[in-house]
mmCIF file of C-alpha atoms and ligand atoms in Angstrom:
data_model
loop_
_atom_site.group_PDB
_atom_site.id
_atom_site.type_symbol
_atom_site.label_atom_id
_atom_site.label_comp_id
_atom_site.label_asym_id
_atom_site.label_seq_id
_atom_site.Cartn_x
_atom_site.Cartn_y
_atom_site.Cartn_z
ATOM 1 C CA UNK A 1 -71.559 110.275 140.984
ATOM 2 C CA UNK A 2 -73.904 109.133 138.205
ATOM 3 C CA UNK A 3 -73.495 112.114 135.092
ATOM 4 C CA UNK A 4 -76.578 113.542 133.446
ATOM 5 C CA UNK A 5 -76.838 112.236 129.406
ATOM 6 C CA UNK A 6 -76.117 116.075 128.617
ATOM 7 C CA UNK A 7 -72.951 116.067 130.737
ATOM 8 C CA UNK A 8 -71.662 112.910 129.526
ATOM 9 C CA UNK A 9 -72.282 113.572 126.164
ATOM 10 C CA UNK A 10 -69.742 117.336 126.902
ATOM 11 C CA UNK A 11 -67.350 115.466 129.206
ATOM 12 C CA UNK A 12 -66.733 112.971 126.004
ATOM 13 C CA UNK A 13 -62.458 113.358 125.405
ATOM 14 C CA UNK A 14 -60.818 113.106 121.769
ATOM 15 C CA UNK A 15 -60.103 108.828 121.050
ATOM 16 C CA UNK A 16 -56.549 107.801 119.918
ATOM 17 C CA UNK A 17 -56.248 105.371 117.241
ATOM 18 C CA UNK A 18 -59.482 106.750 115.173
ATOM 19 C CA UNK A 19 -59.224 108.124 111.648
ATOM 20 C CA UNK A 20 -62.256 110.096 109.809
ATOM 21 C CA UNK A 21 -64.674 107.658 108.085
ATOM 22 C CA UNK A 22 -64.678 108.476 104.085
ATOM 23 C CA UNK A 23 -67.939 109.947 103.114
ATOM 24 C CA UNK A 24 -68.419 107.291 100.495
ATOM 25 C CA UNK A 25 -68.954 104.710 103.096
ATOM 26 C CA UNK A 26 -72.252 105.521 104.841
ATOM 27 C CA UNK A 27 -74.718 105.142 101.969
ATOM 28 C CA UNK A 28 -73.054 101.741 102.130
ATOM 29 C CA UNK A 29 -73.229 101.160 105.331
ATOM 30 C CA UNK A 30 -77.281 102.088 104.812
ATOM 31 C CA UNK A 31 -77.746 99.572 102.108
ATOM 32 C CA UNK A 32 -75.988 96.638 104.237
ATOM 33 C CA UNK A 33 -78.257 97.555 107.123
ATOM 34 C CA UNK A 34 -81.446 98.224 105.619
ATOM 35 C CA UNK A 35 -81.525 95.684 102.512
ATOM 36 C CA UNK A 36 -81.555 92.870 104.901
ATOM 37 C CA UNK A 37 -85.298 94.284 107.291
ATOM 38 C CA UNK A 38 -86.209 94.763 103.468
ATOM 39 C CA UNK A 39 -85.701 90.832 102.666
ATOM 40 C CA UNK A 40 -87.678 90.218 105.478
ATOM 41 C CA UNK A 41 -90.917 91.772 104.855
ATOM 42 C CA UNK A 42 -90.365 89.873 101.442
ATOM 43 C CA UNK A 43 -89.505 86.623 103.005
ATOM 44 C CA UNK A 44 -92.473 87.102 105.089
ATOM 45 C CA UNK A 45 -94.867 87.812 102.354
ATOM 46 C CA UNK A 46 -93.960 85.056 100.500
ATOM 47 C CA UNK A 47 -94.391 82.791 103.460
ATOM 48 C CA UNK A 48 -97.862 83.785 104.118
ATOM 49 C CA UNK A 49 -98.415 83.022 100.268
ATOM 50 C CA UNK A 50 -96.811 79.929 100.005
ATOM 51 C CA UNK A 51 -97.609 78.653 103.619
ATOM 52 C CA UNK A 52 -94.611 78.522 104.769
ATOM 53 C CA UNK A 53 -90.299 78.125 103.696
ATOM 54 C CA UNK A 54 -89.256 75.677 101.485
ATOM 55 C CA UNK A 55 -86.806 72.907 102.540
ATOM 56 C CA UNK A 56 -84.191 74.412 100.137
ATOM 57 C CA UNK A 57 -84.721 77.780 101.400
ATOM 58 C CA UNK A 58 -84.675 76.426 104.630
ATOM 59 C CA UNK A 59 -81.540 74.337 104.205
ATOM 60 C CA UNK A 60 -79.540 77.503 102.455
ATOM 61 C CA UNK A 61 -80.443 79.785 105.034
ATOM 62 C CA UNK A 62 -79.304 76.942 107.645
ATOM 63 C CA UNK A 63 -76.045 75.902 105.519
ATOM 64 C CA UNK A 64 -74.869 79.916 104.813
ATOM 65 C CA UNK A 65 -75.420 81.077 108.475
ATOM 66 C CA UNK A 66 -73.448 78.298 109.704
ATOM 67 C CA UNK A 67 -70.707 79.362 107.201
ATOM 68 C CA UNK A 68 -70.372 82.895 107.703
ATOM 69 C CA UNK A 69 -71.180 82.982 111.721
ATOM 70 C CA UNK A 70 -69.027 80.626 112.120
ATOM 71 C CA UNK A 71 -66.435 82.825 109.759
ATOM 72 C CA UNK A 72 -67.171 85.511 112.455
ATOM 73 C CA UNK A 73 -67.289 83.459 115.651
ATOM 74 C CA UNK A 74 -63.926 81.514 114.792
ATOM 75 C CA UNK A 75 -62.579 83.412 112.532
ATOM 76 C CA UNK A 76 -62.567 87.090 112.862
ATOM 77 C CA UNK A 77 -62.678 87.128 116.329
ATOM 78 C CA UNK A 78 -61.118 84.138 118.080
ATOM 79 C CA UNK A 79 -58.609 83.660 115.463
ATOM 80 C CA UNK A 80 -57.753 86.892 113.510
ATOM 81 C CA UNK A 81 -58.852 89.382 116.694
ATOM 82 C CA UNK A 82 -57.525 87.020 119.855
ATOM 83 C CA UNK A 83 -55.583 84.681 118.171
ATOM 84 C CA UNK A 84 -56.785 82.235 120.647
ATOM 85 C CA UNK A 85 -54.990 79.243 117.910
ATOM 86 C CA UNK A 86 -53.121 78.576 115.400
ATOM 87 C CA UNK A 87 -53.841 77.202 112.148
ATOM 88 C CA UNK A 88 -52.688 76.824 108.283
ATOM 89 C CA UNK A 89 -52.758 79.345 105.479
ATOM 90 C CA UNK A 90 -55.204 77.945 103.965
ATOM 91 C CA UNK A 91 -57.598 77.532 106.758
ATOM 92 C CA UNK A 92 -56.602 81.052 107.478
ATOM 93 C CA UNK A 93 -58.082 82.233 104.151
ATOM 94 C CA UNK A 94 -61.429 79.821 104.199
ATOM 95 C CA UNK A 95 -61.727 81.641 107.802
ATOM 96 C CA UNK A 96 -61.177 84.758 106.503
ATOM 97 C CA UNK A 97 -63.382 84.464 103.521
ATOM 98 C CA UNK A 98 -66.367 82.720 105.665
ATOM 99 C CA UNK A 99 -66.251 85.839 107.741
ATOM 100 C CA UNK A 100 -66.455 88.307 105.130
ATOM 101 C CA UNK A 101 -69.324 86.747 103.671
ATOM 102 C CA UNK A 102 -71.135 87.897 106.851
ATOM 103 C CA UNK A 103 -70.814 91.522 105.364
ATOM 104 C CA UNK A 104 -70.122 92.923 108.612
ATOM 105 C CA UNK A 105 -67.162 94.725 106.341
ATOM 106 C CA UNK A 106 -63.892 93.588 106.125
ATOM 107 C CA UNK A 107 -61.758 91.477 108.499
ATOM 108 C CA UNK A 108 -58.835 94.049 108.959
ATOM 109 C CA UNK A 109 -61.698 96.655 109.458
ATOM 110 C CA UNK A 110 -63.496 94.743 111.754
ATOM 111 C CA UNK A 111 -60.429 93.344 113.837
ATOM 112 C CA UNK A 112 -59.625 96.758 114.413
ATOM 113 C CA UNK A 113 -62.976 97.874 115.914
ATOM 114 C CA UNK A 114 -63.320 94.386 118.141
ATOM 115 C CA UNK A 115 -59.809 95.447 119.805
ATOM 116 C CA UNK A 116 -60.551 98.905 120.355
ATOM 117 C CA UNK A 117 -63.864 97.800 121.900
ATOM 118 C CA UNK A 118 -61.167 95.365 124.759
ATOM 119 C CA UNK A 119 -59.216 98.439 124.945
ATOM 120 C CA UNK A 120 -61.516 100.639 126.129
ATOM 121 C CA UNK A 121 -64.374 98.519 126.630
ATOM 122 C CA UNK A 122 -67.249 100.654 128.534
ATOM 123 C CA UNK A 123 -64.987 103.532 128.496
ATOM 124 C CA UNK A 124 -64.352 106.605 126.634
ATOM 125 C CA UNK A 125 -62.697 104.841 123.328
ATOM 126 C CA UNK A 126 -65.112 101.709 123.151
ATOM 127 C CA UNK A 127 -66.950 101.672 119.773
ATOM 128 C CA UNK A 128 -69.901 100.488 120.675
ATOM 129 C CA UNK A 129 -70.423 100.966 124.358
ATOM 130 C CA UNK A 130 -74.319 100.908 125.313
ATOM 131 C CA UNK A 131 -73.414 103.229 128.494
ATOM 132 C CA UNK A 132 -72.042 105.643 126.291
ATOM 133 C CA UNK A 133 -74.996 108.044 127.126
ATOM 134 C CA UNK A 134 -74.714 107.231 130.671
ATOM 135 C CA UNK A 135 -77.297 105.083 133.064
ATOM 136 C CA UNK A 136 -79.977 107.298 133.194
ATOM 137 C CA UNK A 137 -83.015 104.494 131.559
ATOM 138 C CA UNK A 138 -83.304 107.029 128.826
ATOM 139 C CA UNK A 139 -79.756 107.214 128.231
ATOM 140 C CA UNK A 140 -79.486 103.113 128.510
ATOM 141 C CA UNK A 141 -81.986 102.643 125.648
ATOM 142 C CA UNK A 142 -79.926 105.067 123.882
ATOM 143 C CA UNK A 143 -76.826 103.386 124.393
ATOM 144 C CA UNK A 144 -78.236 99.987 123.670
ATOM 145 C CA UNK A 145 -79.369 101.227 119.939
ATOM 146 C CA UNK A 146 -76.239 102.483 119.611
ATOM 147 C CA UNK A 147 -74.412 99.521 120.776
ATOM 148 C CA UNK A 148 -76.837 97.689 118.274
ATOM 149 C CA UNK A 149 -76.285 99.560 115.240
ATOM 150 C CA UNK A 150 -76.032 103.665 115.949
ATOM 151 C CA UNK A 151 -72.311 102.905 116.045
ATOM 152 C CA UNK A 152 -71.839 101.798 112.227
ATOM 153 C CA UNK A 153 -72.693 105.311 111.434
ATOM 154 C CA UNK A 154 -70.202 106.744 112.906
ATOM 155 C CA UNK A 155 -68.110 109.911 111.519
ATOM 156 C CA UNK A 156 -64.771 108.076 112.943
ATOM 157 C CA UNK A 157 -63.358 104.445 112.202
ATOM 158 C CA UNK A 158 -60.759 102.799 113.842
ATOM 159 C CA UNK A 159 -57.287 103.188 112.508
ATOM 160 C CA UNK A 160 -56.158 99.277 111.561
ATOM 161 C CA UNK A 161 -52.377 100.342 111.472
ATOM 162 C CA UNK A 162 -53.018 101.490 114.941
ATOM 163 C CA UNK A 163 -55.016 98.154 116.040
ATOM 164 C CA UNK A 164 -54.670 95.622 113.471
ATOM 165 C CA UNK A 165 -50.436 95.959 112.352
ATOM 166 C CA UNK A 166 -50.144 92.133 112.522
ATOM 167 C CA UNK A 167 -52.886 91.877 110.027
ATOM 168 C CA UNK A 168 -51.729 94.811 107.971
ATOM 169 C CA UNK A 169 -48.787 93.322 107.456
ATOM 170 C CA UNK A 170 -50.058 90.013 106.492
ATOM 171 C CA UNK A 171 -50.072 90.178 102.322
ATOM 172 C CA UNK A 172 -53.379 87.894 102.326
ATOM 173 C CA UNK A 173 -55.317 89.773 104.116
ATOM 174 C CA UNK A 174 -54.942 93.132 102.424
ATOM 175 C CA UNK A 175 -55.982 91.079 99.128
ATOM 176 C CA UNK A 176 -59.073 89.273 100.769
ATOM 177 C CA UNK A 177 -59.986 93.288 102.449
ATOM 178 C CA UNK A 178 -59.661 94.445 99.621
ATOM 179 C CA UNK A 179 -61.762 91.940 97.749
ATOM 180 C CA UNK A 180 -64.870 92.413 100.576
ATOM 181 C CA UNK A 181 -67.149 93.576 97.237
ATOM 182 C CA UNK A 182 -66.640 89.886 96.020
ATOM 183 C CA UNK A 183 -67.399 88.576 98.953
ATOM 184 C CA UNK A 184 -70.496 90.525 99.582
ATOM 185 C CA UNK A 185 -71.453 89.536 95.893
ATOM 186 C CA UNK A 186 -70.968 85.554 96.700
ATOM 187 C CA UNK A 187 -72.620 85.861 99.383
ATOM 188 C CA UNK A 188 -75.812 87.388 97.978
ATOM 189 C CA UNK A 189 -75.396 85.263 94.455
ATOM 190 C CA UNK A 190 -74.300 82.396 95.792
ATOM 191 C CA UNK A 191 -78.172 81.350 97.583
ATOM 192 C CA UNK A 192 -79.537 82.395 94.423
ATOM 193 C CA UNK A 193 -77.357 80.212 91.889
ATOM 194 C CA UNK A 194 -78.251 77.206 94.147
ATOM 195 C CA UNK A 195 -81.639 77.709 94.610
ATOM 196 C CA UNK A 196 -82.198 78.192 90.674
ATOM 197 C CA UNK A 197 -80.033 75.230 90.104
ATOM 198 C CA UNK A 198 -82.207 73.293 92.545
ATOM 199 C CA UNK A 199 -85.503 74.511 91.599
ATOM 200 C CA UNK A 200 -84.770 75.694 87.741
ATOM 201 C CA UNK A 201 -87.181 78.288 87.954
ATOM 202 C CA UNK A 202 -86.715 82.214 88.554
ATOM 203 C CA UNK A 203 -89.393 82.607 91.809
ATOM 204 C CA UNK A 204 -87.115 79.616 93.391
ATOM 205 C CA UNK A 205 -84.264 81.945 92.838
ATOM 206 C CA UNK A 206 -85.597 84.904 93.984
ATOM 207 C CA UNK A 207 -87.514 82.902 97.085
ATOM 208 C CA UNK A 208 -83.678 81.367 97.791
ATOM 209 C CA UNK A 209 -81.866 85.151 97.603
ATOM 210 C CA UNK A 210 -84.410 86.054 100.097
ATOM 211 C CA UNK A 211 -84.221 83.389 102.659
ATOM 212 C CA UNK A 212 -80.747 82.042 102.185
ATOM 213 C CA UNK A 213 -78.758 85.591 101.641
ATOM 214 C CA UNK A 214 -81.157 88.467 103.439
ATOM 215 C CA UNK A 215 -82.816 86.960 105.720
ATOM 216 C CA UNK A 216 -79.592 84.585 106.963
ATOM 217 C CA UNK A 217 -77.203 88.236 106.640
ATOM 218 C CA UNK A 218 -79.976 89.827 108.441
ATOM 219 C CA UNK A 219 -79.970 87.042 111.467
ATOM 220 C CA UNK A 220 -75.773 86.857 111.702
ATOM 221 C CA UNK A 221 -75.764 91.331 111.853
ATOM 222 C CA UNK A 222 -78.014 91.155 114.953
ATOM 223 C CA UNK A 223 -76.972 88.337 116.912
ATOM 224 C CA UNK A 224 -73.527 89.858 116.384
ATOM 225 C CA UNK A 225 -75.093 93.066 117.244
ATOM 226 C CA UNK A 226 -76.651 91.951 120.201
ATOM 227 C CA UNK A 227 -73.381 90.121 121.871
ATOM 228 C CA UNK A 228 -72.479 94.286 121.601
ATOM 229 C CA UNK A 229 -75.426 95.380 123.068
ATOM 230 C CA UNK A 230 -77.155 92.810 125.411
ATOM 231 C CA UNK A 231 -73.630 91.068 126.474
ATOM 232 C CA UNK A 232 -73.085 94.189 128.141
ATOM 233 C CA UNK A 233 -76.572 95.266 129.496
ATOM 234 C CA UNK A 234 -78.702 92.389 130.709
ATOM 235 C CA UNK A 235 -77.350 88.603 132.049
ATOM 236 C CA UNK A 236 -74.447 86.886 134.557
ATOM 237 C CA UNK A 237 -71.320 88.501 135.460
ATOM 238 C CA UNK A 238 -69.517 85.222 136.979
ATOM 239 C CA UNK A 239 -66.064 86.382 136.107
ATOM 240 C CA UNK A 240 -63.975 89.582 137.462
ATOM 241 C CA UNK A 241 -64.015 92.181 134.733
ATOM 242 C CA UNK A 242 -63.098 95.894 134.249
ATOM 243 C CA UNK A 243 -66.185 96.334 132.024
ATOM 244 C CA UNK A 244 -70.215 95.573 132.268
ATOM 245 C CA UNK A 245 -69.420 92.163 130.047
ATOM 246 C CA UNK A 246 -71.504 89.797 130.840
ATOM 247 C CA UNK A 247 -73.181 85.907 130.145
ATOM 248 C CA UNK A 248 -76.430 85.855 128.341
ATOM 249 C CA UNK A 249 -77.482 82.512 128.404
ATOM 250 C CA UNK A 250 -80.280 81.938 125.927
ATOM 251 C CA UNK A 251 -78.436 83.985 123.029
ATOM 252 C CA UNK A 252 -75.600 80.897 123.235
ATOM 253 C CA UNK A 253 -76.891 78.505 120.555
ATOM 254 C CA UNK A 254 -77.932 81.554 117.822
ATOM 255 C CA UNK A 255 -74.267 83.213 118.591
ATOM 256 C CA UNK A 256 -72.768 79.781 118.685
ATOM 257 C CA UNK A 257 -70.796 80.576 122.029
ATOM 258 C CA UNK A 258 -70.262 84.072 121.690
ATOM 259 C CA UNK A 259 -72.816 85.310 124.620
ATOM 260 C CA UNK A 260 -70.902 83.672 126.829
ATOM 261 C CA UNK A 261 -68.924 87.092 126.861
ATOM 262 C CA UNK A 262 -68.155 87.829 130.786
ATOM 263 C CA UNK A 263 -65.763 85.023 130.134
ATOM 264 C CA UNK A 264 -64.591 86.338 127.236
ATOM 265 C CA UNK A 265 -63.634 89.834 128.622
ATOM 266 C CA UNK A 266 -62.226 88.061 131.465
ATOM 267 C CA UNK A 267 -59.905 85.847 129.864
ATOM 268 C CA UNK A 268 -60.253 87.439 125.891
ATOM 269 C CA UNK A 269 -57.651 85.270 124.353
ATOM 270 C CA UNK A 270 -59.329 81.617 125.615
ATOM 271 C CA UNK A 271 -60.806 79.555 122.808
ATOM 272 C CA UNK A 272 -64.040 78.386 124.919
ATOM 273 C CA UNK A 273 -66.474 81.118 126.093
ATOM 274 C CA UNK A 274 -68.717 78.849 127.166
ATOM 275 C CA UNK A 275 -65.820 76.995 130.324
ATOM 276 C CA UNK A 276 -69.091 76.078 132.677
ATOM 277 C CA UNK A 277 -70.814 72.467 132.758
ATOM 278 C CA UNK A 278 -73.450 72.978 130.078
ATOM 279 C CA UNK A 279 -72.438 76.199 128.895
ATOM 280 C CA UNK A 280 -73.006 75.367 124.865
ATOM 281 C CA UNK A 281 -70.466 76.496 122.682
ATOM 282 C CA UNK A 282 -70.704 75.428 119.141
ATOM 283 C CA UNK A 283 -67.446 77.796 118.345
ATOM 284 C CA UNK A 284 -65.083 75.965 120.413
ATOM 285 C CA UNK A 285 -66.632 72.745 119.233
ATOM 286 C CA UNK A 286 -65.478 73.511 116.065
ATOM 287 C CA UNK A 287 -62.397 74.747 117.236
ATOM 288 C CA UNK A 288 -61.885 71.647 118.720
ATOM 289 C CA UNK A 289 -62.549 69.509 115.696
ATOM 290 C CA UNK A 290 -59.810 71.759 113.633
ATOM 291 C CA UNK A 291 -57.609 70.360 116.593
ATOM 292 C CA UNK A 292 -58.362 67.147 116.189
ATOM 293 C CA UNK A 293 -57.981 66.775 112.414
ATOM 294 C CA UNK A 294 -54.699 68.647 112.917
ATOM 295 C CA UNK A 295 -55.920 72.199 111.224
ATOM 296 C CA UNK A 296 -55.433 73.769 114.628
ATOM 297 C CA UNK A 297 -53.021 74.017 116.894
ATOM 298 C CA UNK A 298 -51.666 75.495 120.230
ATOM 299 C CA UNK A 299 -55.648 76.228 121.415
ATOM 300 C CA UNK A 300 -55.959 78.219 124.393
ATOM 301 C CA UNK A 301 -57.825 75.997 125.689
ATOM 302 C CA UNK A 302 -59.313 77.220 129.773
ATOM 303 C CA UNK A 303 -57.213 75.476 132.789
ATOM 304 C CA UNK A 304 -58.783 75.235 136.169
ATOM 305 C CA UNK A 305 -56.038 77.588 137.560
ATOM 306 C CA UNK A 306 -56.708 80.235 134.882
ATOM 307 C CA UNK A 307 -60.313 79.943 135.866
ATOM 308 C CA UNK A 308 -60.266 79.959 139.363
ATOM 309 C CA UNK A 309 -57.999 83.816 138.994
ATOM 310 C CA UNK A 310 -60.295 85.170 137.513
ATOM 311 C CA UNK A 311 -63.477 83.690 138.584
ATOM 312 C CA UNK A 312 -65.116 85.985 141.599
ATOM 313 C CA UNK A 313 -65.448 84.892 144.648
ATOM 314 C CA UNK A 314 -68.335 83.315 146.014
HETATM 315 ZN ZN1 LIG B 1 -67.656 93.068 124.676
HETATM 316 ZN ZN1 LIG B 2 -63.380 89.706 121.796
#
């Protein structure tokens, strides 16, 4: 029985493990979603004007997104969220750090949300499920802009003593949650300082903060985003799943591995999303290398026998 948007929206039950989001948050929230569409117009502008990015720009916007996707892809969520290896304090905090310079909040915060979304995922619960207002088409394009972004806003967070207590109790990562505005300040100076260095003058600054911080914050939000929303809508489902997870092949290279995500909600804790021949995954690639230099250890790396449980049947 398919449920009209109206009656799904009354059927919707209380969710354990949420707490009220403080009010102080949301204009936040607004700034770290809007400022970045903002840089863009800029960035565009002076494109036109100048015919085009500079190789600087180009470079920092290149060099940051690697850092701080790669802080997500690696670090919030196959280490700190699925703890899919192991590694050394101090890669712990570099991964930690990386990911925060993402400003998609603070990795405690957004540990917690990425384990309520397994929990529950596609079900009452899931953060940012795009079915939430049912599969009428209305209701899907509903859901998928809330998937997308609608769910930042929302008047409940998830509780991280509830679904993060392993990282709550870890003394480093209270002090790098708690020191997200310094992170979020790096990360929009840091493009800046370079660029000025690099150029000496003010515009190559500015032209820098544009390209290398809003632009490059703006690309990592929604290709994050859209793992949420289209790696549950549209693409593959090769794997058995409980959820609508599923493989959306030309979003691999920009997510570096994470559309690969009907694997992922197959097998969550596996350090490659990307097990088929030719599936890129840049993530586990780098995984890989910490392995090899001896940064990481015990990787979960994907066995035939794993694969072939949970692999449907043809
Ligand atoms: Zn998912
Ligand atoms: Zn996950």
């Amino acid at each position: 029985m398919t449920l009209l948007d109206s009656e799904v929206e009354k059927t919707r039950k209380p969710v354990p493990g949420v707490k009220p989001r403080p009010g102080w948050e949301l204009p936040l929230v607004y700034l770290v979603v809007g400022l970045p569409v903002v840089g863009l117009v800029v960035g565009i502008v002076l494109a036109t004007r100048h015919g085009g990015i500079s190789i600087t720009d180009a470079a920092l916007a290149l060099g940051f997104y690697l850092f701080t996707a790669f802080g997500i892809t690696v670090g919030f969520h196959r280490f700190f969220t699925h703890q899919a290896f192991k590694t050394h304090r101090v890669l712990k905090i570099v991964l930690a750090s990386a990911g925060m310079m993402a400003l998609e909040g603070g990795v405690i915060t957004w540990v917690a949300d990425h384990r309520r979304h397994h929990a529950f995922a596609d079900d009452e619960g899931d953060p940012h499920s795009p079915w939430r207002y049912g599969r009428s088409p209305f209701g899907l394009v509903r859901g998928l802009l809330w998937a997308h972004t609608g769910w930042l806003f929302d008047s409940e967070k998830s509780s991280a003593r509830r679904w993060a207590p392993d990282l709550v109790a870890d003394r480093d990562l209270i002090v790098l949650n708690k020191l997200f505005p310094l992170f979020a300040i790096a990360s929009l100076g840091l493009p800046a300082l370079i660029g000025y260095g690099v150029t000496g003058t003010a515009a190559g600054a500015f032209s820098a903060f544009v390209w290398g911080a809003l632009v490059r914050i703006l690309v990592v939000h929604h290709v994050t985003w859209s793992v949420n929303s289209l790696c549950h809508v549209i693409g593959e489902r090769p794997f058995n799943t409980k959820d609508e997870a599923s493989n959306v092949n030309w979003l691999a290279i920009v997510s570096l591995g994470e559309s690969w995500h009907n694997l992922h909600h197959a097998d969550p804790k596996c350090a490659r999303h990307g097990v088929e021949k030719g599936q890129l995954d840049p993530s586990a690639a780098l995984i890989k290398l910490f392995e090899r230099t001896g940064l990481a250890w015990d990787v979960r790396w994907p066995t035939e026998q794993r694969l072939a449980r949970i692999r449907k049947a043809a």
